[in-house]
Coordinates of C-alpha atoms and ligand atoms in Angstrom, one line a residue:
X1 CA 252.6 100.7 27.5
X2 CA 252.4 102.1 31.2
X3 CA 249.5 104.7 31.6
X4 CA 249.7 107.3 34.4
X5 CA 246.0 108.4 34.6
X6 CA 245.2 111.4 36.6
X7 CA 241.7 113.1 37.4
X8 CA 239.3 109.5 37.5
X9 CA 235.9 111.2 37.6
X10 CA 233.3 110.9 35.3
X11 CA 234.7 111.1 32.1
X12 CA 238.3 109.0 33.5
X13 CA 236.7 106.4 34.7
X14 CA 235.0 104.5 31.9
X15 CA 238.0 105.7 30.0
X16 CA 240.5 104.3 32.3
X17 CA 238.2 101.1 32.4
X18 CA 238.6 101.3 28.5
X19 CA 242.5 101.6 28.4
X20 CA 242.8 98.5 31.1
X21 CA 240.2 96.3 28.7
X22 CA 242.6 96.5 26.0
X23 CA 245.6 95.6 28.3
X24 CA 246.9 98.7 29.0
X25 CA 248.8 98.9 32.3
X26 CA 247.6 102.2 34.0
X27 CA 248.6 103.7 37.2
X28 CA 245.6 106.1 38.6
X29 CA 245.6 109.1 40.4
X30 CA 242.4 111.5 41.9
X31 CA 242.3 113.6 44.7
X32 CA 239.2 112.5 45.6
X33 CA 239.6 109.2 47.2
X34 CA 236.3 107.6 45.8
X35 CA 237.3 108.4 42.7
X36 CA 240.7 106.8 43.3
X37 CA 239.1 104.0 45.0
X38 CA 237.1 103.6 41.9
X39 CA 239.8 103.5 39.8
X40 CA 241.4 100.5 41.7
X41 CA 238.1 98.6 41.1
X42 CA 238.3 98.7 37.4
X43 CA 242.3 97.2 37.4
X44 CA 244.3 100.0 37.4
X45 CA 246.8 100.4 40.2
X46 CA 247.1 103.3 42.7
X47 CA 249.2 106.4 42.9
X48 CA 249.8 108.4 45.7
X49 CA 250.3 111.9 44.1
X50 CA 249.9 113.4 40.9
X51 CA 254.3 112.9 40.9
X52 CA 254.1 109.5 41.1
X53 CA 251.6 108.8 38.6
X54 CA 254.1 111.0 36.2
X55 CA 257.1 109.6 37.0
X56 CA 256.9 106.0 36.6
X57 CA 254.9 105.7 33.2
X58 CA 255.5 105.7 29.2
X59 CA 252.3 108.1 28.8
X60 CA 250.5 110.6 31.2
X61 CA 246.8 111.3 30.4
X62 CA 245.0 113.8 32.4
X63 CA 241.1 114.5 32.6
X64 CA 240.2 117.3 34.9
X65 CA 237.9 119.8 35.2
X66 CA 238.7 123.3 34.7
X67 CA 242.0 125.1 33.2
X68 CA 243.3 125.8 36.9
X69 CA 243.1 122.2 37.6
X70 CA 245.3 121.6 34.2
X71 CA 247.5 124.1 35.0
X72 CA 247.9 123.2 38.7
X73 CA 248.4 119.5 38.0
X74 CA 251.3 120.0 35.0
X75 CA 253.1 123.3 36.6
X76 CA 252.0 123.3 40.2
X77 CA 254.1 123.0 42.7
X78 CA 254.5 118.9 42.6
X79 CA 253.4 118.9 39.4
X80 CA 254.0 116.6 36.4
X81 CA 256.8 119.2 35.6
X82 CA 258.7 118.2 38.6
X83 CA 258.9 114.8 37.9
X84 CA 258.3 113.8 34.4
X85 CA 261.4 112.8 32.6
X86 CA 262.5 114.2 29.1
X87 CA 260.9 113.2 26.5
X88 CA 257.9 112.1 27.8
X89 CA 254.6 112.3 26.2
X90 CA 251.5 114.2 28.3
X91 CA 248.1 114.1 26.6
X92 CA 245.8 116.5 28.5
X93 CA 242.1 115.2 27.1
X94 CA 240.4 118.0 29.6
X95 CA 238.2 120.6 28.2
X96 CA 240.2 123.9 29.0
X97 CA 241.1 127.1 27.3
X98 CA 243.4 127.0 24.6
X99 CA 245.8 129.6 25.7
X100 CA 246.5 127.2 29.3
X101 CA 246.8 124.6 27.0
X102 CA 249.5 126.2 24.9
X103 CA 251.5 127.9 27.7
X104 CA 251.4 124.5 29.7
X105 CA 253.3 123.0 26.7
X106 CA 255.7 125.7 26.2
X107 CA 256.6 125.0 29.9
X108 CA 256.7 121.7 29.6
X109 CA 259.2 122.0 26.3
X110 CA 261.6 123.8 28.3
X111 CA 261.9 120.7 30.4
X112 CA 261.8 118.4 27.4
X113 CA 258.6 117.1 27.6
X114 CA 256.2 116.7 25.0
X115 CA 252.4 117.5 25.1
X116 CA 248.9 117.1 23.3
X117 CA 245.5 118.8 24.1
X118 CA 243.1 116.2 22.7
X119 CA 239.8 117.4 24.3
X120 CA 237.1 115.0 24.0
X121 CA 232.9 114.5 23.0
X122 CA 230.6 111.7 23.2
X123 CA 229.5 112.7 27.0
X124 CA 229.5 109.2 29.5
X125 CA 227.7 107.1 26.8
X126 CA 231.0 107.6 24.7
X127 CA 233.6 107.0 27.4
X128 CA 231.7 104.1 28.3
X129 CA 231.3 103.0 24.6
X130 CA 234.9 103.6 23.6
X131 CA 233.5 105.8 21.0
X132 CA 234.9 108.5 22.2
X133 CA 235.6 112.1 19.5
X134 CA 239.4 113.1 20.1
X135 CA 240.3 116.5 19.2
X136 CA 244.2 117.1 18.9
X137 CA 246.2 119.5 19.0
X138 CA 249.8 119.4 19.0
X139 CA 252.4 117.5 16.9
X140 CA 251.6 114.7 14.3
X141 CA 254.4 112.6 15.7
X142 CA 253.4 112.9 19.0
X143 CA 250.0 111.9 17.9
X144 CA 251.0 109.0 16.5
X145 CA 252.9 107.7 19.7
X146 CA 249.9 108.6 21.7
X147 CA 247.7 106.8 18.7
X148 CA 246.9 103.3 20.5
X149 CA 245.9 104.7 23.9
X150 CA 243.7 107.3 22.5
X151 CA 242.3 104.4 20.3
X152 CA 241.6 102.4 23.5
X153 CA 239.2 105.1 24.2
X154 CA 237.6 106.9 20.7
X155 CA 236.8 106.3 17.4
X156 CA 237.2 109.3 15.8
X157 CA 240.8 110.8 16.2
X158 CA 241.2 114.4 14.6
X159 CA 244.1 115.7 13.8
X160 CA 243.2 119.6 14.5
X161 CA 246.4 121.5 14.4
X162 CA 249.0 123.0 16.7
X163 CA 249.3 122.6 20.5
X164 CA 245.4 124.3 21.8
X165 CA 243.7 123.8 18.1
X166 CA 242.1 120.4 19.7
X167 CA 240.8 123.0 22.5
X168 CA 239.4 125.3 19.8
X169 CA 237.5 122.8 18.0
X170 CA 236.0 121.2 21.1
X171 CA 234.7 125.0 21.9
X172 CA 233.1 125.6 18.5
X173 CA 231.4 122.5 19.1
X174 CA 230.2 122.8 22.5
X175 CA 229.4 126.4 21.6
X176 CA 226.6 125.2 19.5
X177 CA 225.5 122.4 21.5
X178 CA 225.4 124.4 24.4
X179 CA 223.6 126.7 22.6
X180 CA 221.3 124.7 20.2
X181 CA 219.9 122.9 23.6
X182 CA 218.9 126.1 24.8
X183 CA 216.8 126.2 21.8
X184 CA 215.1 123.1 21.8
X185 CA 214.0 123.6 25.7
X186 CA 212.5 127.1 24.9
X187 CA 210.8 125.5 21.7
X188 CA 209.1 122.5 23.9
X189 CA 208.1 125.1 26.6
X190 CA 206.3 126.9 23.9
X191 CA 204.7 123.8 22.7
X192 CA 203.8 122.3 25.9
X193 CA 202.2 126.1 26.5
X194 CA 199.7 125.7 23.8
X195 CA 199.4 122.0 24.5
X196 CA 201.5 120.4 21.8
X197 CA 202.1 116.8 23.0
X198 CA 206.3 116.8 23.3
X199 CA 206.5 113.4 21.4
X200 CA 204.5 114.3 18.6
X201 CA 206.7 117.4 18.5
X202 CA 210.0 115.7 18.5
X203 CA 208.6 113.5 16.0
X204 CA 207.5 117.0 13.3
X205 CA 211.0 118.1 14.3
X206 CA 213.3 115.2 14.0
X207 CA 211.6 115.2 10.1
X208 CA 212.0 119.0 10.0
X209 CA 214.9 121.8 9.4
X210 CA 215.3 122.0 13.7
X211 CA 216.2 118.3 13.7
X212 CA 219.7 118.5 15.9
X213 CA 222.1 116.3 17.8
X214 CA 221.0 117.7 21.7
X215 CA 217.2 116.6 20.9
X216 CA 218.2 113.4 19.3
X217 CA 220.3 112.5 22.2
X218 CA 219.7 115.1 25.3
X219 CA 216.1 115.6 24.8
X220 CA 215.3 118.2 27.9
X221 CA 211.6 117.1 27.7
X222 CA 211.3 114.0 30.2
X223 CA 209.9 110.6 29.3
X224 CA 210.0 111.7 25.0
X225 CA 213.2 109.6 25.1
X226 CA 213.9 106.9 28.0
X227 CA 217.4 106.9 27.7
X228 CA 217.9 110.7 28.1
X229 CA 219.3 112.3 31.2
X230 CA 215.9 114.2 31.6
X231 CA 214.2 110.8 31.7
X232 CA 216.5 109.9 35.2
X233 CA 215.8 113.2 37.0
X234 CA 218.6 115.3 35.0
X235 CA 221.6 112.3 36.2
X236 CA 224.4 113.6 34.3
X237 CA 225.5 113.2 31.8
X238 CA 227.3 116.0 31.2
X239 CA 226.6 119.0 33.9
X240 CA 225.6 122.4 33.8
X241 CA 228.4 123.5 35.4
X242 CA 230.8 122.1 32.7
X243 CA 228.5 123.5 30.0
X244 CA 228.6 126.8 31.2
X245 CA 232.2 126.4 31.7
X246 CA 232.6 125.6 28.1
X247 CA 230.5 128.2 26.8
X248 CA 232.3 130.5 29.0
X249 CA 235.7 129.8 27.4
X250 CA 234.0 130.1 24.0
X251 CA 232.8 133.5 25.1
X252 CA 236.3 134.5 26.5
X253 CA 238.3 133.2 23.0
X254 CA 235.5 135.0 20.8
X255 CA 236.9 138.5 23.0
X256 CA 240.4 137.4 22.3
X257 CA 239.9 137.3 19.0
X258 CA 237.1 139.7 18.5
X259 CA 234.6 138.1 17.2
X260 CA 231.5 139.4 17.8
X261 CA 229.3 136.6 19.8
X262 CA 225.5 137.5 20.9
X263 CA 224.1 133.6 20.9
X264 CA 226.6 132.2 23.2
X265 CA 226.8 134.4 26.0
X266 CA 223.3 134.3 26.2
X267 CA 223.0 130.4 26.7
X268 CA 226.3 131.1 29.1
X269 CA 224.4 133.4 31.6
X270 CA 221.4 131.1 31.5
X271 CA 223.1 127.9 32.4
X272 CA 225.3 130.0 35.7
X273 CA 221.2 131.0 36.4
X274 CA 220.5 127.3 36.1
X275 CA 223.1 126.3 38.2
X276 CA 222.6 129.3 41.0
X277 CA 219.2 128.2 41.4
X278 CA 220.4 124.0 42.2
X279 CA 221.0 122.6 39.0
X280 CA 224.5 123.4 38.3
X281 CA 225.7 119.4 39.3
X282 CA 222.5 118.2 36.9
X283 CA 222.6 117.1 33.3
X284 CA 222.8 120.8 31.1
X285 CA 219.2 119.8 29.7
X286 CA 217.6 120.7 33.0
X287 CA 217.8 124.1 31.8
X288 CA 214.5 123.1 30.6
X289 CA 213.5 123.0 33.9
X290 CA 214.8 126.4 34.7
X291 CA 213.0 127.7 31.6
X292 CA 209.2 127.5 33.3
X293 CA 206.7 129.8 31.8
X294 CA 205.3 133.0 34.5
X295 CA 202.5 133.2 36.2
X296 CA 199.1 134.2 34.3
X297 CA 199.0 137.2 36.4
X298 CA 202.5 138.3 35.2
X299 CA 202.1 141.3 32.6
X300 CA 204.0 140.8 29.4
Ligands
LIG1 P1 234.7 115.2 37.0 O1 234.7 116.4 37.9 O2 233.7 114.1 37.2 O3 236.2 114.5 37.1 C1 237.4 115.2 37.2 C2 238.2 114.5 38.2 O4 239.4 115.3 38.4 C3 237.6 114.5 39.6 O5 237.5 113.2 40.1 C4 238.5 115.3 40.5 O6 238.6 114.9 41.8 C5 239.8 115.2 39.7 N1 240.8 116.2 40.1 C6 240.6 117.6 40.2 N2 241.8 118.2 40.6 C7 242.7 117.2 40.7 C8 244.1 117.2 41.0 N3 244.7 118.3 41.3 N4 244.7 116.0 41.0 C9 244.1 114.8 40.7 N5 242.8 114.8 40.4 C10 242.1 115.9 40.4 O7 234.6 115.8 35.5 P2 234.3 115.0 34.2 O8 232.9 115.1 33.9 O9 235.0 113.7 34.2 O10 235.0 116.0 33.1 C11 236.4 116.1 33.0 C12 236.7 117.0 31.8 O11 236.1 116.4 30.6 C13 236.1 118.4 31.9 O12 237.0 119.3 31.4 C14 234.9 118.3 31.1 O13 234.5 119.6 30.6 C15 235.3 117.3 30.0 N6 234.2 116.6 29.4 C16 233.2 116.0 30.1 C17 232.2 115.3 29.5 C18 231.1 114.7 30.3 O14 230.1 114.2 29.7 N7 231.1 114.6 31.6 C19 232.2 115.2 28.1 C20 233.2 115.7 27.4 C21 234.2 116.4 28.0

């Protein structure tokens, strides 16, 4: 099967790298031509545009940043609508707000082409690992067709629903990830206040009822784990920027739906904070950084 692979950053790289391992042929695309340089480097061979990479393969994965990038890339003028045939199959693995994802398939249907949201966690270490959580949305048939690529790069492949449900599930999730890491660096600020050694802390709460996935595995305290991104100067990872993004969308399809949210926009607005004040390209735990106590002479 020929794989037209389009947005070879961070996440599409060691995924890309995955789909070639297991003899995939994949033709790349990225705007950025380090990325697409990088992409070359791990086999796969080079596209000039996002319309070649469309055209002249079985399967189109994309892995971009932001909704506007999705919808740019699929409808835009150029775009995989201009020049995928009928029936192809699109699988858009980005991170993005359902509603793009739903009216970028509706779109797409008029022309006869067939799409997927199947959003995506594990961070780097997954991509890299193959280990990747798939979220999709979209048609079961479809899923099955797109089954042995996504394989190439996950383990766990979900089922969620309709066309955007992959998107909703990935929110939830990074709505309390986003948020639960939030919680842990304000609770090791406190502790390091009154002098709590942070390994002896991890320890009483990896035993305890706060014991979550972000500590386990993004622990914002550095040098309590050596393999977290705190432990490498806040190397992402996953960014600050793309966690605020995510907890941004949450926020925006809680108001959709009206669901009252108090938790999330919270962590949203300290994560843009974050990244106004330089951290926004770190790893999301450097919140912790952001999170220093005031001066003794500050009243409170
Ligand atoms: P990234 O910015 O490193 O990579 C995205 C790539 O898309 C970049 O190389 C960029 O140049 C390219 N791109 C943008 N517009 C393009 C266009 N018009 N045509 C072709 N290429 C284009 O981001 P990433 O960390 O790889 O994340 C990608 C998506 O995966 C995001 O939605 C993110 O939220 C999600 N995600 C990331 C992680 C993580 O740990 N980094 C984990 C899970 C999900």
């Amino acid at each position: 099967m020929k794989v037209g692979f389009i947005g070879t950053g961070t996440m599409g790289q060691p995924m890309l790298a995955n789909l070639v391992r297991k003899g995939f042929e994949a033709l790349a695309y990225d705007v950025v031509p380090a990325a697409l340089d990088a992409a070359a480097k791990l086999g796969a061979k080079r596209a000039g545009s996002v319309r070649e990479a469309a055209a002249e393969c079985d399967l189109v994965i994309t892995m971009l940043p932001s909704s506007a990038n999705v919808e740019a890339v699929y409808l835009g003028p150029a775009g995989i609508i201009e020049s995928a045939m009928a029936g192809r199959l699109c699988v858009d693995m980005s991170t993005i707000d359902p509603g793009t994802s739903q009216r970028v398939a509706a779109r797409l249907k008029e022309q006869g082409v067939r799409f997927l949201d199947a959003p995506v966690s594990g961070g780097v270490g997954g991509a890299v690992a193959g280990t990747l959580a798939i979220m999709v949305g979209g048609d079961a048939a479809d899923l099955e067709e797109a089954r042995p690529a996504l394989a190439a790069m996950g383990s766990n492949i979900i089922h969620v629903g309709a066309v955007g449900a992959g998107e909703v599930a990935k929110l939830c999730n990074n709505l309390i990830s986003g948020s639960a890491l939030v919680a842990v660096a304000e609770a090791f600020r406190i502790g390091e206040a009154f002098g709590v050694d942070p390994k002896i802390l991890t320890d009483v709460i990896a035993k305890s009822s706060g014991a979550t996935w972000v500590m386990e595995h993004g622990h914002p305290v550095p040098g309590v784990n050596p393999k977290t991104a705190s432990s490498r100067d806040y190397a992402p990872g996953f960014m600050t920027d793309l966690m605020a993004k995510d907890l941004g969308l949450a926020v925006s399809a809680a108001r959709e739906k009206r669901v009252p949210v108090v938790v999330a926009p919270a962590a949203q607005q300290l994560y843009r904070m974050a990244s106004s004040h330089g951290l926004g390209r770190k790893d999301f735990s450097s919140v912790y950084q952001f999170l220093k106590p005031s001066s003794d002479d500050a009243p409170v």
